Short mmCIF file of C-alpha atoms and ligand atoms in Angstrom, two decimals:
data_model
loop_
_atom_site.label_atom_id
_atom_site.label_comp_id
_atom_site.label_asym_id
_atom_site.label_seq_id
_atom_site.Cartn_x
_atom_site.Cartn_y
_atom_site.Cartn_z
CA UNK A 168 -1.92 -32.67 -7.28
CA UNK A 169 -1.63 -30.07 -9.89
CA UNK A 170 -0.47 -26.47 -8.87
CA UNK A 171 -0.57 -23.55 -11.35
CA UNK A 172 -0.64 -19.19 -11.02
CA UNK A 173 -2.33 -17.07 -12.53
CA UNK A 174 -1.85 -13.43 -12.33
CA UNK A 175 -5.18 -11.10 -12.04
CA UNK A 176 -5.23 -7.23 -13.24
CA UNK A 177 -7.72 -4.58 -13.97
CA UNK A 178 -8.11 -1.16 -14.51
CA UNK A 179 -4.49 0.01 -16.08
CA UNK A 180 -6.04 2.76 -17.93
CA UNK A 181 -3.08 3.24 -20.35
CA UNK A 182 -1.93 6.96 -21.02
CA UNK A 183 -4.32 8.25 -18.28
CA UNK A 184 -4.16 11.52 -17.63
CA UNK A 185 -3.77 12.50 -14.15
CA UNK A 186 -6.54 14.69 -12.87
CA UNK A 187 -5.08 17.69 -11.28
CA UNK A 188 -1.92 17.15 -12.07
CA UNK A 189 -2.14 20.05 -14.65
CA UNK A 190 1.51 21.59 -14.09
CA UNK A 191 3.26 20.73 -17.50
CA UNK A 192 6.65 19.20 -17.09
CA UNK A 193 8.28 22.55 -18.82
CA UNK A 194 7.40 24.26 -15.68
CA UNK A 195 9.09 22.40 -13.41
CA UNK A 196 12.69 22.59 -11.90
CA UNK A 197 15.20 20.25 -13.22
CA UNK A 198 14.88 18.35 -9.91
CA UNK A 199 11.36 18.00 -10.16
CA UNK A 200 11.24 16.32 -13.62
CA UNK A 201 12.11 13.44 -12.86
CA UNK A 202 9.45 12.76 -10.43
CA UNK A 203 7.14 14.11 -13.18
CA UNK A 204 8.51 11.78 -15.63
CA UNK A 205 7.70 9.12 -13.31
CA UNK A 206 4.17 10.16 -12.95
CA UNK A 207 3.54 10.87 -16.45
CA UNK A 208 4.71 7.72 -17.61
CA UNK A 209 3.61 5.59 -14.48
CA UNK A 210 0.51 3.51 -16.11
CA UNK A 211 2.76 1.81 -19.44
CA UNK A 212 5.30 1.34 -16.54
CA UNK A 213 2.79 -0.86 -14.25
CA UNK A 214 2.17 -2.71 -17.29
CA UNK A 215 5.87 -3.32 -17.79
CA UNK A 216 6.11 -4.72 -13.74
CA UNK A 217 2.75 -6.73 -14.73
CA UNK A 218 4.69 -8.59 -17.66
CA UNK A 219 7.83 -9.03 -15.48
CA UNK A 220 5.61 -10.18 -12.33
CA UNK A 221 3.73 -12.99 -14.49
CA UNK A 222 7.54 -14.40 -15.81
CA UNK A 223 9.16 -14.16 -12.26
CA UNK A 224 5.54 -15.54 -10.66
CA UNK A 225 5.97 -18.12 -13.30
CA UNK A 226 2.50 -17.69 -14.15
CA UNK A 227 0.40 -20.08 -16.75
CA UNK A 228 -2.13 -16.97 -17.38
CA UNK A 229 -2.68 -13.48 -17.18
CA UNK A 230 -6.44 -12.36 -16.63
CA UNK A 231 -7.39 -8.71 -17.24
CA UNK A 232 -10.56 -7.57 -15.85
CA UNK A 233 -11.09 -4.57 -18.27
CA UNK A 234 -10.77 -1.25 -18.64
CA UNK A 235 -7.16 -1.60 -20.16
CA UNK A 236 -7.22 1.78 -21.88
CA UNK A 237 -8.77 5.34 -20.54
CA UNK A 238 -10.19 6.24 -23.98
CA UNK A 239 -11.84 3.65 -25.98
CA UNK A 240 -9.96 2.85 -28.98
CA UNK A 241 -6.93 3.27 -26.78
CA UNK A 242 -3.95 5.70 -27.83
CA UNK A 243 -1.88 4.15 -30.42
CA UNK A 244 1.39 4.69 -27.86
CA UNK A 245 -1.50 2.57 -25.28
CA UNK A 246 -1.84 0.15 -27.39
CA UNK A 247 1.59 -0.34 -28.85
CA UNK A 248 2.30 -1.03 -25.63
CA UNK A 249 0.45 -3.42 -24.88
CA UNK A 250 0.98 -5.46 -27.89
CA UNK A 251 4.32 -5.68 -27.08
CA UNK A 252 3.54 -6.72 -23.24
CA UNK A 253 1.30 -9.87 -24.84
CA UNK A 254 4.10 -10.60 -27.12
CA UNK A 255 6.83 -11.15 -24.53
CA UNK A 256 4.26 -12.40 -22.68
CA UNK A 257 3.42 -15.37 -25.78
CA UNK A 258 7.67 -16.01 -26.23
CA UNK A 259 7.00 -17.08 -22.45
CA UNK A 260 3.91 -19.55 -23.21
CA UNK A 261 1.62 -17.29 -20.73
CA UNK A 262 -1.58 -17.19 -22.10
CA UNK A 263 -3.79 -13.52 -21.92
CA UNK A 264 -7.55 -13.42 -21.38
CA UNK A 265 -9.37 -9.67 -21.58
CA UNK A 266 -12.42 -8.78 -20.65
CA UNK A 267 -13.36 -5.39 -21.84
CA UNK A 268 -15.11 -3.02 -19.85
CA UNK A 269 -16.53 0.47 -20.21
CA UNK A 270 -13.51 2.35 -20.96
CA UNK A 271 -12.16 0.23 -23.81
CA UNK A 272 -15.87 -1.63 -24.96
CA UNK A 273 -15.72 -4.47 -27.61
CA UNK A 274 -17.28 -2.33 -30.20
CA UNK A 275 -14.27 0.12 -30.60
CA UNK A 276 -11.40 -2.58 -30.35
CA UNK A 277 -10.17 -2.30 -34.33
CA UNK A 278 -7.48 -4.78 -34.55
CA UNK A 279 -6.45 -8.34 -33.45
CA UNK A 280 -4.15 -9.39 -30.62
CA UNK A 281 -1.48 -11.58 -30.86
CA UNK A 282 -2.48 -15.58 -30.57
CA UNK A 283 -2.06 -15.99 -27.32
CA UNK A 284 -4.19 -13.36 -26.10
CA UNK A 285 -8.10 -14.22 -25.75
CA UNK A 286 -10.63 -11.11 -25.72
CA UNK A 287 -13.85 -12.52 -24.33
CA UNK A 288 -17.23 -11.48 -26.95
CA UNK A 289 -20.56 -10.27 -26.20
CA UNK A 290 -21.71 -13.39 -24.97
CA UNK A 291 -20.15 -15.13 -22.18
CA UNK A 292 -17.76 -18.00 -23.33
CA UNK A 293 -15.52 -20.40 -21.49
CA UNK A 294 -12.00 -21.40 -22.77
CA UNK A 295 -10.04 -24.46 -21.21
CA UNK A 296 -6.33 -23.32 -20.09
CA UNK A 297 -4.00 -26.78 -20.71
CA UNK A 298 -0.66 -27.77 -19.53
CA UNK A 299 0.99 -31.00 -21.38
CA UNK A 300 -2.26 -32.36 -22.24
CA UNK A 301 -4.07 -31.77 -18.97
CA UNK A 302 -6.43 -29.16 -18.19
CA UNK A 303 -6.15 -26.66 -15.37
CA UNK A 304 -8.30 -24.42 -15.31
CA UNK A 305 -11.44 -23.04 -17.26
CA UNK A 306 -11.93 -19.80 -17.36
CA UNK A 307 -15.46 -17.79 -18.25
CA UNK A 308 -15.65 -14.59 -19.39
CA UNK A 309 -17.31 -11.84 -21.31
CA UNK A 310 -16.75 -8.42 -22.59
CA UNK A 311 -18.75 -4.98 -22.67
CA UNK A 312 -20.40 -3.85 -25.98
CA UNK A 313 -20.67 -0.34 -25.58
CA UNK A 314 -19.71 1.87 -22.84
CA UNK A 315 -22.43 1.93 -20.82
CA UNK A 316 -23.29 -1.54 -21.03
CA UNK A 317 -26.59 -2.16 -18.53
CA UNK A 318 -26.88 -6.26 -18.87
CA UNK A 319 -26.21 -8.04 -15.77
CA UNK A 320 -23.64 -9.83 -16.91
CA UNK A 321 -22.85 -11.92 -13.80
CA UNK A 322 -25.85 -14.16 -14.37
CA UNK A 323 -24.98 -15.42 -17.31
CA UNK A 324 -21.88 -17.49 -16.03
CA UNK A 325 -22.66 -20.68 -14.49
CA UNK A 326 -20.00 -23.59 -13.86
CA UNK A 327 -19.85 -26.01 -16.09
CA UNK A 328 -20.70 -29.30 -15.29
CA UNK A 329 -17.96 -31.90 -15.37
CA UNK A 330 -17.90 -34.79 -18.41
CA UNK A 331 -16.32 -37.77 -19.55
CA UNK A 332 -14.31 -35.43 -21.36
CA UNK A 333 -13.43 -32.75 -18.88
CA UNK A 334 -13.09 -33.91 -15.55
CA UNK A 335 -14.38 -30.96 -12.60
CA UNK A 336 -11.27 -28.26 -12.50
CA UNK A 337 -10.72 -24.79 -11.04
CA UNK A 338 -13.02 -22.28 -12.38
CA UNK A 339 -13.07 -18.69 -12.93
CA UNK A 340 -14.80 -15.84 -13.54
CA UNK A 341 -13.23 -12.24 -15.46
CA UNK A 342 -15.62 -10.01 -15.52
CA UNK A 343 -15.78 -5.66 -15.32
CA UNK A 344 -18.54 -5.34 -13.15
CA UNK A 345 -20.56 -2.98 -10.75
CA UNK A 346 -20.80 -5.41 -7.25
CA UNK A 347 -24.34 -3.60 -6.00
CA UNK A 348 -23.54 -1.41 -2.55
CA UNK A 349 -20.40 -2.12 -3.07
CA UNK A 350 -19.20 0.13 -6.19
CA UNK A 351 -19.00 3.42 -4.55
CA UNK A 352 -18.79 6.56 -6.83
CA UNK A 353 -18.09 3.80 -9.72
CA UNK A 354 -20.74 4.35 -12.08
CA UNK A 355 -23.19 0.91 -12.17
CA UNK A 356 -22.32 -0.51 -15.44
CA UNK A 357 -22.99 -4.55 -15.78
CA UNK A 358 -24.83 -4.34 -12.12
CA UNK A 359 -24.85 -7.42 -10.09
CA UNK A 360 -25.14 -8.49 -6.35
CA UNK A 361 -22.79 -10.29 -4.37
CA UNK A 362 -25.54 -13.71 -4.55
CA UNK A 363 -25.67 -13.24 -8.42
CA UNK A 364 -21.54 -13.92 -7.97
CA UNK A 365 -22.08 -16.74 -5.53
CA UNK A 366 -24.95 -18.77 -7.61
CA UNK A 367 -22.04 -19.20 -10.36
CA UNK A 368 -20.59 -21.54 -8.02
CA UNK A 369 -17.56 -20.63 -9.22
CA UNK A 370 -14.27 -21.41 -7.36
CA UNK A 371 -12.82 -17.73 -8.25
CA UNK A 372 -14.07 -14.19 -9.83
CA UNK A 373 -11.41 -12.16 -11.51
CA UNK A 374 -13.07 -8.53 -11.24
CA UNK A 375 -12.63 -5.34 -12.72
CA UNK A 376 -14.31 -1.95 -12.34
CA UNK A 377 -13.86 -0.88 -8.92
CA UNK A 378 -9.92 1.07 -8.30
CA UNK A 379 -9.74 0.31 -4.56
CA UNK A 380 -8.48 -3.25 -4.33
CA UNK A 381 -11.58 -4.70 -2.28
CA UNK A 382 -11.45 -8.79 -1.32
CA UNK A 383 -14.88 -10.93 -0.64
CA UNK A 384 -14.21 -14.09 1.29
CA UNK A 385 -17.16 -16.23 2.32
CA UNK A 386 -17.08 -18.26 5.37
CA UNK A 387 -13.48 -20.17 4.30
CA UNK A 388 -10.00 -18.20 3.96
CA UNK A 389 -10.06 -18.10 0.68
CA UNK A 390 -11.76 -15.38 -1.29
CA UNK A 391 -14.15 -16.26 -4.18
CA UNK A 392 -13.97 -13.12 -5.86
CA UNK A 393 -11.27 -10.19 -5.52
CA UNK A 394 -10.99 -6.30 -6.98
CA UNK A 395 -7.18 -5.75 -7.22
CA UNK A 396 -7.70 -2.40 -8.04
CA UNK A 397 -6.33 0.26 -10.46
CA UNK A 398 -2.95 -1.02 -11.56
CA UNK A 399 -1.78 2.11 -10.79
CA UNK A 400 -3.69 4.81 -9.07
CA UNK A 401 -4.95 7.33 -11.04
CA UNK A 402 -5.78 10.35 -8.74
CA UNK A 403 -5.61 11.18 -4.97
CA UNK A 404 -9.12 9.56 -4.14
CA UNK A 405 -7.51 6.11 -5.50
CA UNK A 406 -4.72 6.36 -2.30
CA UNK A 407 -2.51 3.32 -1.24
CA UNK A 408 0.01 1.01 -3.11
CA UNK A 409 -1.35 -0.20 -5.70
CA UNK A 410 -1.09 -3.22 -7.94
CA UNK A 411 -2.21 -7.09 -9.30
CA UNK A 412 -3.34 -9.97 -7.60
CA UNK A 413 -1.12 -13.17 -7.92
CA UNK A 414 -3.07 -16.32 -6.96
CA UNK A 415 -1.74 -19.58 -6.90
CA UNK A 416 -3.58 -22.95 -7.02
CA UNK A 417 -3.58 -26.35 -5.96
CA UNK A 418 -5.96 -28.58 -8.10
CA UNK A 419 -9.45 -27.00 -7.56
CA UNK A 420 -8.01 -25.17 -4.19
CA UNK A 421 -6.51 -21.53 -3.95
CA UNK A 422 -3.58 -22.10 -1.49
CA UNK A 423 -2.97 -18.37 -1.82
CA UNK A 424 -4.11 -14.80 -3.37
CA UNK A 425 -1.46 -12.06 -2.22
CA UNK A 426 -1.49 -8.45 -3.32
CA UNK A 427 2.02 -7.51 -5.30
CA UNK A 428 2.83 -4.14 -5.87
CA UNK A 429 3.10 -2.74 -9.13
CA UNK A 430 2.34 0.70 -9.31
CA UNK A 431 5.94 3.54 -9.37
CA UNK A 432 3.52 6.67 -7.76
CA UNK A 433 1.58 6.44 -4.83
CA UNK A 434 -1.26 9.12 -4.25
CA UNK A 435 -2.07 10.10 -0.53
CA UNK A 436 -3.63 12.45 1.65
CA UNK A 437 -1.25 13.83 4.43
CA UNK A 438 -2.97 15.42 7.18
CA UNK A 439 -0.65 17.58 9.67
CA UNK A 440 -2.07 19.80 12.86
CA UNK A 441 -0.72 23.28 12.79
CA UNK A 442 -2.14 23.74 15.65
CA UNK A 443 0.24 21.90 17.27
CA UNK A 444 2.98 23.85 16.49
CA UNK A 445 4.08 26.03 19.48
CA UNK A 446 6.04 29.98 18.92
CA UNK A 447 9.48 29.64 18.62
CA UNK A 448 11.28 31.57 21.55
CA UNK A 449 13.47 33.85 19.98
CA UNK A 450 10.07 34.84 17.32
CA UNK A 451 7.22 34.56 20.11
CA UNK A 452 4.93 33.56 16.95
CA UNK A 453 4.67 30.58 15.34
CA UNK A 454 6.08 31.27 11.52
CA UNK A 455 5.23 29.75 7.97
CA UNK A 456 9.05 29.03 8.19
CA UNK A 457 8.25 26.80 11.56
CA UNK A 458 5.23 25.17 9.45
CA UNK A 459 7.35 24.42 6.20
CA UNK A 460 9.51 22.33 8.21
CA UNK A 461 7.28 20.31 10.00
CA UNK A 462 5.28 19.85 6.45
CA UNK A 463 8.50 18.48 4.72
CA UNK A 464 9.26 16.33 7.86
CA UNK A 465 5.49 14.63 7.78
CA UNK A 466 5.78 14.05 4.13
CA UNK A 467 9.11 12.41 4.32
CA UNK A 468 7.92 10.10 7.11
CA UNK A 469 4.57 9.23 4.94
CA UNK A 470 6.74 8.58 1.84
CA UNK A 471 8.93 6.04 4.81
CA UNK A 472 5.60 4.70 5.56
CA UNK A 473 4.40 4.06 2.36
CA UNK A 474 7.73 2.49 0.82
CA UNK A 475 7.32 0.06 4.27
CA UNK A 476 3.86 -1.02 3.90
CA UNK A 477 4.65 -1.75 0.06
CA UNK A 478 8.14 -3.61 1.12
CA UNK A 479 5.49 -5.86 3.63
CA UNK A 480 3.43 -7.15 0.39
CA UNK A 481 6.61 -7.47 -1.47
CA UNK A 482 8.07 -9.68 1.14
CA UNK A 483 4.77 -11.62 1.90
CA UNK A 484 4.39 -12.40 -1.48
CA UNK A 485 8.06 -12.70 -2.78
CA UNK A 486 7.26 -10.58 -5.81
CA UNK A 487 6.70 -7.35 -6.97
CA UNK A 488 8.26 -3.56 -6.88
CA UNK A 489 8.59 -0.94 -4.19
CA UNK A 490 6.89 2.59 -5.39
CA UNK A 491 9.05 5.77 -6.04
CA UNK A 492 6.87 8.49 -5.80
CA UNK A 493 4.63 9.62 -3.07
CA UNK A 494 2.22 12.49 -4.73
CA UNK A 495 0.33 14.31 -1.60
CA UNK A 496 -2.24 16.47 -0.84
CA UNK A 497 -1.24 18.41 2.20
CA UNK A 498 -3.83 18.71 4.20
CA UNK A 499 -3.44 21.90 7.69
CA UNK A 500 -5.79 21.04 10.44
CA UNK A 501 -6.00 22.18 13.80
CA UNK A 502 -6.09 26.00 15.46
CA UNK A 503 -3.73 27.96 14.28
CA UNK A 504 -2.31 31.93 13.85
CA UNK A 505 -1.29 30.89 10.55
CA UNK A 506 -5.10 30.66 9.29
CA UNK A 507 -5.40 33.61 7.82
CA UNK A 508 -2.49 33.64 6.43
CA UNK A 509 -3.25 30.35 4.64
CA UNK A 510 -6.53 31.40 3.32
CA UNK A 511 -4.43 33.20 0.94
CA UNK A 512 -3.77 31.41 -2.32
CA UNK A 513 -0.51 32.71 -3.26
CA UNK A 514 1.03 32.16 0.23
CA UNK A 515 -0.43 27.91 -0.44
CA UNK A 516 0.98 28.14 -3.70
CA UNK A 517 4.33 29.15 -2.69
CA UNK A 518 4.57 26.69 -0.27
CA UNK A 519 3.33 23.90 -2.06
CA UNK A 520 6.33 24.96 -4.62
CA UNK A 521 8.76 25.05 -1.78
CA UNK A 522 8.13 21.92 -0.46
CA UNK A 523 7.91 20.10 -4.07
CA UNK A 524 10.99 21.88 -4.48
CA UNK A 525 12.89 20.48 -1.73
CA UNK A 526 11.39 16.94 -1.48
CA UNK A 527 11.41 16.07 -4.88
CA UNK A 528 15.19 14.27 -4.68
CA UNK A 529 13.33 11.82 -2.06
CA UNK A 530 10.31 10.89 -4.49
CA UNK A 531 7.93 13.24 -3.17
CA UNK A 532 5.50 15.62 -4.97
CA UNK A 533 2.93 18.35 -3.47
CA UNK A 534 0.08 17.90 -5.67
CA UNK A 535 -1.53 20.35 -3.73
CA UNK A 536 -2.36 21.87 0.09
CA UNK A 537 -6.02 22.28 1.43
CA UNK A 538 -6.70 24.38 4.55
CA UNK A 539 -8.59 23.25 6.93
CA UNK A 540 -7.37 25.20 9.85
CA UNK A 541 -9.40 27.27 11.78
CA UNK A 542 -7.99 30.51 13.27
CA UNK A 543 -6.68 31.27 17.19
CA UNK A 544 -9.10 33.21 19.20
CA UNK A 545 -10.36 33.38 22.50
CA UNK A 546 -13.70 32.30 22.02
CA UNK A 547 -14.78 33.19 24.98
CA UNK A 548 -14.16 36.64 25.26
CA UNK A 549 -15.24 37.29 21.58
CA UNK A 550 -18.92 35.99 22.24
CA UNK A 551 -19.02 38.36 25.51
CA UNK A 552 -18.57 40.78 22.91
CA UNK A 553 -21.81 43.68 22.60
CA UNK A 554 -20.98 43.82 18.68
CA UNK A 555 -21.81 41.60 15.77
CA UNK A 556 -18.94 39.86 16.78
CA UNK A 557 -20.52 38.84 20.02
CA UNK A 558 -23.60 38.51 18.37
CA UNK A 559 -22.42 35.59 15.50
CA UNK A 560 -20.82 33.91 18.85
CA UNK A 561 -23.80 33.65 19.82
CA UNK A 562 -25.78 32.54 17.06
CA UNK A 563 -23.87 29.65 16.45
CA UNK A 564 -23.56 28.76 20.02
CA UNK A 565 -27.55 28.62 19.97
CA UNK A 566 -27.41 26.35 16.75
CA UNK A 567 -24.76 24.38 18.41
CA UNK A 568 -27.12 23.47 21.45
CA UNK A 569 -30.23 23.34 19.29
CA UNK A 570 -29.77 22.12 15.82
CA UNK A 571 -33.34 22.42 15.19
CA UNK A 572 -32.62 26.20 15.30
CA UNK A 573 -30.38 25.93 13.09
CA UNK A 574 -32.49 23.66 10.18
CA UNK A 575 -34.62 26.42 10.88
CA UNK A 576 -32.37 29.05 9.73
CA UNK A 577 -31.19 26.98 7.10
CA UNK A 578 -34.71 26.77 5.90
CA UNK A 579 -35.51 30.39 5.98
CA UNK A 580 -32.46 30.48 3.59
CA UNK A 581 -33.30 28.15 1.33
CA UNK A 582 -36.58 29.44 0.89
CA UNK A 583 -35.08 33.05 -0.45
CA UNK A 584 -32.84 30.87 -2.55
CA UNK A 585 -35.31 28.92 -4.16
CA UNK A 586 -37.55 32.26 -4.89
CA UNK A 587 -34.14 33.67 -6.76
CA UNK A 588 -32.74 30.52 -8.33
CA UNK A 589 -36.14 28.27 -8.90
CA UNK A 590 -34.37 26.61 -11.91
CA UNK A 591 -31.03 26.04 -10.29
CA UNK A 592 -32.17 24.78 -7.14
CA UNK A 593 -34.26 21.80 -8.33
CA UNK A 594 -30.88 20.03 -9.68
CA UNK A 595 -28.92 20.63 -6.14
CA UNK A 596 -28.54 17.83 -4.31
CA UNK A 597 -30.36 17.78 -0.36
CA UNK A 598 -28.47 19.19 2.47
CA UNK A 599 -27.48 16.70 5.46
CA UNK A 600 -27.81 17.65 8.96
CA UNK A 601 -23.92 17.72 9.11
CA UNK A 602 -23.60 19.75 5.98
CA UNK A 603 -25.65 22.06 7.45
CA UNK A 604 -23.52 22.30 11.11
CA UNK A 605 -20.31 22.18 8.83
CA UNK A 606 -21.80 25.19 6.21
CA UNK A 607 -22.55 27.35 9.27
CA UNK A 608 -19.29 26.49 11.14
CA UNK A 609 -17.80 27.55 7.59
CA UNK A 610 -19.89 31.16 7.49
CA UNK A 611 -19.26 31.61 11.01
CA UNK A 612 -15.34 31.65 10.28
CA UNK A 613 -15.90 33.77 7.25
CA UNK A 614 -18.00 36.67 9.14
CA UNK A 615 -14.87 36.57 11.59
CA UNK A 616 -12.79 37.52 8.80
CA UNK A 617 -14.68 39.87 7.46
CA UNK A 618 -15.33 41.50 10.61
CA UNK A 619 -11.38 41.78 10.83
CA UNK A 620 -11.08 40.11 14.34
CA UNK A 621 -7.51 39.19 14.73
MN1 MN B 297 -11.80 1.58 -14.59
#
């Protein structure tokens, strides 16, 4: 029986810039630059892995699910580059097909592509991908037309039905596309449901839109339609190792579809608990000296993690590249006599540029730290307290054991705030019962502060 691969990307977002990473490259130490050259130039170098995945993968075709530039028309360094990607692709016989999406739509793409590269139109079309006479695969697809395209676009693909001409072959489906429930903070653009997928009865959907690389199997192994993701993650909510999707095929069967790694920077949160950090003997306090080391020893072991999860796919798939960065958010939990300390900004910001200082030789960047320690106290003696003090113990110990109370409270609040700021308030978003426990937790801490309990 036949076999062929095909290699599945989405989302590469050429020349992205990378929110919050706002620290030019001028103002970094020597050390440090190269890690921001990596990150800077970390999308065009997922698309060169891509190219040099679909040669090694030996792949027949490359499908790209959309989205291939951040801005519409693309940069002209964006799409230089990828000109060049479809032309070594072409001196390889690998076929391209592109499905635009919202951030690149059909009606700003200016110039053609190179002859082996298919960009799907407005309407859905299918094209028939040979191999010495014999056809392997046919693959649907269609493109955006603006950038908020609102056509369900899904149920317009339906398999075609085999003929004298075309015998019944593997069948797929590229597509940039909002999966209903399923998109997250992804806005809904081409909205569809998981049946509107399934009634295409086709054997695979190639899917773009959605940056967390998200798999839907039905009741067999095999998926029938797969998100690989962002090619390479684009900012710390888009964590993990990213990459394409290779999937390889056996007549009208997918024997396999394995994650490969792709992307040079990995974004992750890093949590640590300061609280656990006992006073050094010789101090008899626990020190933002004790805490920087403990920081730079988490990170390091996160960055070992992450290089070992991506080496797992790498090995389990015999393909694809082993990420050098690790950029982190740092974020301090737990109780700690460091909290008020690390309320301060300059005191984060110094050692966030300690730690990106040190760790940058290993591949590691502090993006930034967020504090979410709470200070040491003895609660208990505070709320026996006769002062305000005592009495904000209180309070919150009430609203603790009664949240009604506390929606109460809440309410009397909101009510003075919607009296001041009529117009504003309208446009806010409701308040959930845990906002509201988290908000007073949050004003409890700050009325400690300001009441200058140590
Ligand atoms: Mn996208």
């Amino acid at each position: 029986m036949t076999t062929f691969t095909f290699v599945h990307a989405a989302d590469l977002h050429l020349g992205a810039p990378f929110r919050g990473l706002n620290r030019s490259l001028e103002t970094l130490s020597p050390q440090e630059k190269s890690v921001g050259t990596t990150v800077l130039e970390a999308t065009y170098t997922a698309l060169e892995r891509l190219v040099s995945v679909c040669l090694s993968a030996q792949a027949d075709f490359l499908v790209l699910a959309g989205d291939v530039y951040d801005s519409a028309k693309g940069s002209l360094a964006s799409r230089f580059a990828l000109n060049k990607a479809f032309l070594t692709l072409k001196e390889h016989n690998v076929r391209v097909f592109l499905a635009h999406g919202n951030h690149d739509p059909l009606e700003e793409q200016p110039f053609p592509w190179p002859d082996n590269v298919t960009a799907f139109s407005p309407e859905v079309a299918v094209h028939s991908v040979m191999r010495g006479g014999e056809a392997l695969a046919l693959v649907h697809g269609v493109s955006h037309t603006s950038a908020a395209e609102g056509r369900n676009l899904a149920r317009q693909f339906r398999r075609k039905e085999p003929s004298l001409l075309l015998p019944d072959v593997f069948q797929l489906g590229v597509l940039h596309c909002a999966v209903q429930g399923q998109a997250g903070e992804h806005a809904a653009y081409a909205p569809c449901t998981v049946q509107d997928l399934q009634e295409a009865a086709l054997d695979y959907w190639a899917l773009g839109h959605v940056h967390t690389r998200w798999v839907l199997r039905g009741t067999g192994t095999a998926p029938y339609a797969v998100y690989p993701g962002s090619l390479q993650g684009l900012h710390v909510n888009e964590g993990g190792v990213h990459g394409c999707t290779v999937v390889r095929v056996r007549g009208k069967k997918i024997v396999s579809a394995l994650h490969v790694p792709i992307a040079p920077v990995v974004w992750q949160r890093v949590c640590l608990d300061a609280g656990s950090l006992q006073p050094e003997e010789e101090e008899g306090v626990v020190t933002l000296l004790q805490l920087e080391a403990f920081a730079s020893q988490c990170l390091a072991e996160a960055h070992q993690a992450m290089q070992a999860e991506a080496a797992a796919f790498v090995e389990e798939a015999g393909l694809g590249v082993i990420p050098e960065v690790l950029v982190a958010r740092l974020v301090l939990e737990g109780r700690t006599p460091l909290h008020k300390e690390l309320a301060q900004k300059d005191v984060r910001e110094d050692l966030q540029r300690q730690l990106s200082g040190q760790l940058s030789r290993f591949g590691i960047f502090v993006r930034d730290i967020r504090i979410a320690t709470q200070p040491q106290l003895d609660f208990e003696a505070l709320a026996a307290r006769p002062d305000l003090v005592g009495e904000t113990f209180r309070l919150m110990g009430e609203w603790q054991a009664e949240p009604a109370q506390l929606h109460g409270a809440w309410e009397q609040a909101d009510e003075v705030l919607l009296k001041k700021l009529r117009k504003i308030r309208r446009y806010l978003p409701a308040v959930t019962p845990e906002e509201e426990t988290a908000m007073a937790q949050e004003a409890h801490l700050l009325c400690l502060d300001l009441l200058e309990v140590e």
